[in-house]
Short mmCIF file of C-alpha atoms in Angstrom, two decimals:
data_model
loop_
_atom_site.label_atom_id
_atom_site.label_comp_id
_atom_site.label_asym_id
_atom_site.label_seq_id
_atom_site.Cartn_x
_atom_site.Cartn_y
_atom_site.Cartn_z
CA MET A 1 -20.11 53.74 -22.63
CA LYS A 2 -17.97 56.06 -24.75
CA HIS A 3 -19.41 59.41 -25.77
CA ARG A 4 -20.87 59.68 -29.28
CA THR A 5 -20.82 62.76 -31.53
CA ILE A 6 -22.79 63.71 -34.64
CA ARG A 7 -21.64 66.65 -36.73
CA GLY A 8 -23.44 68.30 -39.63
CA TYR A 9 -24.30 71.28 -41.79
CA ILE A 10 -27.79 72.64 -42.57
CA LYS A 11 -28.48 74.95 -45.50
CA TYR A 12 -31.14 77.69 -45.26
CA THR A 13 -32.93 78.68 -48.48
CA SER A 14 -35.85 80.88 -49.51
CA LYS A 15 -39.00 79.63 -51.23
CA LYS A 16 -40.30 83.08 -52.13
CA PRO A 17 -40.90 83.28 -55.92
CA GLU A 18 -38.41 86.11 -56.43
CA ARG A 19 -35.70 84.26 -54.47
CA PHE A 20 -36.63 80.63 -55.03
CA ASP A 21 -33.92 78.27 -53.69
CA HIS A 22 -31.62 81.22 -52.99
CA GLU A 23 -29.31 80.49 -50.04
CA ARG A 24 -30.21 82.73 -47.11
CA GLY A 25 -28.17 81.20 -44.29
CA ARG A 26 -26.48 78.15 -42.83
CA GLU A 27 -25.93 76.21 -39.61
CA PHE A 28 -23.06 74.07 -38.36
CA PHE A 29 -23.78 71.80 -35.41
CA THR A 30 -22.53 69.01 -33.18
CA LEU A 31 -24.61 66.73 -30.94
CA THR A 32 -22.63 64.84 -28.31
CA THR A 33 -24.22 62.16 -26.14
CA GLN A 34 -22.05 61.66 -23.06
CA ASN A 35 -21.75 58.47 -21.06
CA ASP A 36 -24.29 59.70 -18.48
CA ASN A 37 -26.83 60.24 -21.32
CA THR A 38 -26.46 64.01 -21.17
CA LEU A 39 -26.86 65.46 -24.67
CA VAL A 40 -24.84 68.58 -25.47
CA MET A 41 -25.88 70.56 -28.54
CA HIS A 42 -23.54 73.10 -30.16
CA ALA A 43 -24.93 75.20 -33.02
CA HIS A 44 -23.47 78.09 -35.00
CA CYS A 45 -26.28 79.76 -36.97
CA GLU A 46 -26.03 82.43 -39.68
CA ILE A 47 -29.02 84.23 -41.26
CA ASP A 48 -28.01 86.46 -44.17
CA ASP A 49 -31.36 88.26 -44.59
CA ALA A 50 -31.27 91.80 -43.24
CA PRO A 51 -30.88 92.43 -40.44
CA ASN A 52 -28.41 89.55 -40.51
CA VAL A 53 -28.13 87.29 -37.45
CA ILE A 54 -25.22 85.29 -36.06
CA ARG A 55 -26.10 83.04 -33.13
CA ASP A 56 -23.94 80.63 -31.14
CA VAL A 57 -25.78 78.19 -28.88
CA VAL A 58 -24.63 75.54 -26.39
CA ILE A 59 -27.28 73.63 -24.44
CA ALA A 60 -26.95 70.56 -22.22
CA MET A 61 -30.07 68.40 -21.96
CA ASN A 62 -31.29 65.39 -20.06
CA SER A 63 -32.37 62.29 -22.00
CA ASP A 64 -35.98 63.61 -22.07
CA MET A 65 -34.72 66.87 -23.70
CA SER A 66 -35.33 68.99 -20.59
CA PRO A 67 -32.59 71.64 -20.29
CA ILE A 68 -29.80 71.58 -17.72
CA ASP A 69 -27.80 74.66 -18.62
CA GLY A 70 -26.57 76.55 -21.66
CA SER A 71 -25.49 79.75 -23.31
CA VAL A 72 -26.50 81.94 -26.23
CA ARG A 73 -24.44 84.67 -27.89
CA LEU A 74 -26.20 86.82 -30.46
CA SER A 75 -25.18 89.42 -33.04
CA VAL A 76 -27.74 91.30 -35.16
CA SER A 77 -26.95 93.54 -38.13
CA ASN A 78 -23.23 92.93 -37.57
CA GLU A 79 -23.42 94.27 -34.02
CA PHE A 80 -23.38 92.55 -30.63
CA GLU A 81 -26.92 92.04 -29.34
CA GLY A 82 -26.50 89.96 -26.21
CA SER A 83 -24.88 87.05 -24.40
CA GLY A 84 -26.50 84.94 -21.72
CA TRP A 85 -25.96 81.88 -19.51
CA PHE A 86 -28.96 79.75 -18.46
CA ARG A 87 -29.44 77.24 -15.63
CA PHE A 88 -32.47 75.12 -14.73
CA GLU A 89 -33.23 73.58 -11.36
CA LYS A 90 -36.31 72.20 -9.63
CA GLY A 91 -38.59 75.15 -8.99
CA PHE A 92 -36.76 77.82 -10.98
CA ALA A 93 -34.86 78.87 -14.08
CA GLU A 94 -32.20 81.57 -14.05
CA LEU A 95 -30.26 83.68 -16.52
CA GLU A 96 -27.22 85.94 -16.37
CA VAL A 97 -27.20 88.17 -19.42
CA VAL A 98 -25.53 91.17 -21.00
CA ASN A 99 -27.62 92.94 -23.64
CA LYS A 100 -26.64 96.00 -25.67
CA ASP A 101 -29.78 97.90 -24.66
CA LYS A 102 -30.39 96.65 -21.10
CA GLY A 103 -26.82 96.08 -19.95
CA ARG A 104 -26.04 93.42 -17.34
CA THR A 105 -29.11 91.82 -15.75
CA THR A 106 -30.07 88.72 -13.76
CA GLU A 107 -33.36 86.91 -14.28
CA LYS A 108 -34.89 84.22 -12.08
CA VAL A 109 -38.24 82.67 -12.93
CA GLU A 110 -40.09 80.39 -10.51
CA THR A 111 -41.50 77.25 -12.13
CA LYS A 112 -44.25 75.02 -10.76
CA THR A 113 -43.29 72.15 -13.05
CA PRO A 114 -39.93 71.27 -14.66
CA VAL A 115 -39.12 73.15 -17.86
CA LYS A 116 -39.53 70.55 -20.61
CA TRP A 117 -37.66 72.35 -23.39
CA LEU A 118 -35.54 75.44 -24.04
CA GLN A 119 -36.06 76.76 -27.59
CA ALA A 120 -32.91 78.70 -28.50
CA HIS A 121 -33.73 78.73 -32.24
CA PRO A 122 -31.07 76.53 -33.90
CA ILE A 123 -32.72 74.42 -36.60
CA VAL A 124 -31.01 71.21 -35.41
CA GLY A 125 -32.79 71.78 -32.10
CA ASP A 126 -36.16 71.69 -33.88
CA GLY A 127 -35.49 68.03 -34.62
CA LEU A 128 -34.71 67.27 -30.97
CA LEU A 129 -37.91 69.06 -29.94
CA MET A 130 -39.89 66.34 -31.72
CA LYS A 131 -38.78 63.94 -28.98
CA CYS A 132 -41.37 65.66 -26.79
CA TYR A 133 -44.09 63.92 -28.82
CA ASP A 134 -45.24 60.64 -27.21
CA LEU A 135 -45.01 58.12 -30.07
CA SER A 136 -46.78 55.46 -28.01
CA LYS A 137 -50.03 57.32 -28.70
CA GLY A 138 -49.65 56.98 -32.47
CA LEU A 139 -50.50 59.56 -35.10
CA GLY A 140 -52.20 62.76 -34.05
CA LYS A 141 -51.67 66.08 -32.29
CA GLN A 142 -50.30 66.66 -28.80
CA MET A 143 -49.97 69.94 -26.90
CA LEU A 144 -46.62 70.94 -25.42
CA LYS A 145 -46.54 73.18 -22.36
CA ASP A 146 -44.04 74.16 -19.67
CA PHE A 147 -41.24 75.30 -21.96
CA MET A 148 -39.25 78.47 -22.56
CA LEU A 149 -37.67 80.43 -25.40
CA THR A 150 -34.50 82.49 -25.43
CA SER A 151 -36.32 84.94 -27.73
CA PRO A 152 -39.99 85.29 -28.81
CA ASP A 153 -38.80 86.57 -32.20
CA HIS A 154 -39.24 83.97 -34.97
CA ARG A 155 -35.58 84.41 -35.99
CA GLY A 156 -34.36 84.39 -32.39
CA ALA A 157 -32.93 87.87 -32.98
CA THR A 158 -33.63 89.44 -29.58
CA GLY A 159 -32.38 88.94 -26.05
CA PRO A 160 -31.29 86.43 -24.98
CA MET A 161 -33.95 86.16 -22.28
CA LEU A 162 -36.25 83.72 -20.48
CA PHE A 163 -39.59 83.84 -22.31
CA GLU A 164 -42.31 81.55 -20.97
CA MET A 165 -44.52 80.20 -23.78
CA ALA A 166 -48.05 79.08 -22.99
CA GLN A 167 -48.34 76.24 -25.50
CA MET A 168 -47.81 74.89 -28.96
CA SER A 169 -48.78 71.68 -30.72
CA ILE A 170 -46.74 68.90 -32.30
CA GLU A 171 -48.57 66.73 -34.82
CA TYR A 172 -47.15 63.39 -35.97
CA LEU A 173 -48.02 62.65 -39.60
CA GLY A 174 -46.21 59.33 -40.10
CA ARG A 175 -43.07 57.79 -41.56
CA GLU A 176 -41.62 58.61 -44.97
CA VAL A 177 -38.44 57.83 -46.91
CA ILE A 178 -36.92 61.15 -48.00
CA THR A 179 -33.77 62.29 -49.77
CA VAL A 180 -31.84 65.39 -48.73
CA GLY A 181 -28.37 66.66 -49.53
CA ALA A 182 -26.83 64.38 -46.90
CA GLY A 183 -28.48 61.22 -48.29
CA THR A 184 -31.65 59.10 -48.17
CA PHE A 185 -33.24 58.41 -44.79
CA GLU A 186 -36.23 56.75 -43.15
CA SER A 187 -37.91 59.71 -41.46
CA ARG A 188 -40.72 60.79 -39.16
CA HIS A 189 -42.82 63.71 -40.39
CA PHE A 190 -44.12 66.25 -37.85
CA ALA A 191 -45.90 69.61 -37.98
CA VAL A 192 -45.72 72.40 -35.37
CA GLY A 193 -48.55 74.86 -34.79
CA ASP A 194 -51.08 76.42 -32.41
CA THR A 195 -48.77 79.21 -31.22
CA ALA A 196 -51.49 81.91 -31.34
CA GLY A 197 -51.57 83.83 -28.08
CA SER A 198 -48.19 82.43 -27.02
CA LEU A 199 -45.89 84.48 -29.26
CA LEU A 200 -45.81 88.15 -30.23
CA GLU A 201 -46.83 86.94 -33.71
CA GLU A 202 -48.22 83.50 -34.54
CA HIS A 203 -45.63 81.28 -36.19
CA PRO A 204 -46.55 80.18 -39.74
CA PRO A 205 -47.27 76.47 -40.37
CA TYR A 206 -44.02 74.54 -39.94
CA HIS A 207 -43.35 70.99 -41.16
CA ILE A 208 -40.26 69.07 -40.10
CA TRP A 209 -38.73 65.66 -40.89
CA VAL A 210 -36.31 63.84 -38.55
CA THR A 211 -34.57 60.48 -38.65
CA ALA A 212 -36.79 57.58 -37.59
CA ASP A 213 -34.44 56.48 -34.80
CA GLU A 214 -33.50 57.60 -31.30
CA ASP A 215 -31.35 60.48 -32.57
CA TYR A 216 -34.26 62.50 -34.03
CA LEU A 217 -31.65 64.09 -36.27
CA PHE A 218 -32.95 67.02 -38.28
CA LEU A 219 -33.34 66.24 -42.02
CA LYS A 220 -35.45 69.04 -43.52
CA ALA A 221 -38.16 71.56 -42.68
CA SER A 222 -40.33 74.15 -44.39
CA ALA A 223 -42.12 77.19 -42.98
CA ALA A 224 -45.09 78.60 -44.91
CA GLY A 225 -46.84 81.96 -44.55
CA TYR A 226 -44.83 85.14 -44.69
CA MET A 227 -41.59 83.23 -44.05
CA GLN A 228 -41.54 80.83 -47.05
CA THR A 229 -38.25 79.30 -45.89
CA HIS A 230 -36.69 75.85 -46.28
CA TYR A 231 -33.97 74.08 -44.29
CA GLU A 232 -32.10 70.95 -45.34
CA LEU A 233 -29.33 68.74 -43.96
CA GLU A 234 -26.45 68.88 -46.45
CA GLN A 235 -23.58 67.13 -44.64
CA LEU A 236 -23.42 64.54 -41.86
CA GLU A 237 -20.67 62.76 -39.94
CA TYR A 238 -20.81 60.27 -37.06
CA PHE A 239 -18.01 59.82 -34.51
CA GLU A 240 -18.16 56.85 -32.15
#
């Protein structure tokens, strides 16, 4: 099997009345499925809202989306914030990191069960996260546990670090045909919630649409509450 690559661009906009549809950031990504079924995600993320954030993420995942290894480099307010390398093995997760405030540190976290997902905050990764929902059980809500974040901040603007999150829910709401900048797609509609007690601040209601195939490619998403943000796939290329 030859490797397969998907490349795209996601536009970030605001839905606040005073900034409605104003561009507030962007993301460029590639997803490469290698011939051993390892999926490697590259994402370059830019958030223009002050303090502005630039994040570069590379994560290798197994076919069930559990992380193998990866890296995150982060700048906040036009200054270096931190750079870290992650690795996951049976029984532990580890991180080598340099942070502007803490300097060079090593973290190792013992894990009783395998880490199911590493949330490093690229929007394209939110689509892949939906693979953790068991579609064989139909519509409804399922709880996700045993996963980690590289930052508990909603914008991923701290760290990077290993942050263990207690739980969150993924709700499957059904299939829809939707049109975004990149075209018209058959999609699956999900909602993420129930983060109270797991994060420093509960994440606002978050709806996300992904392609209704095995790629779970991100199509669009909207966050309510104080965020009032929207994300949409604008460009898409496939390379076989």
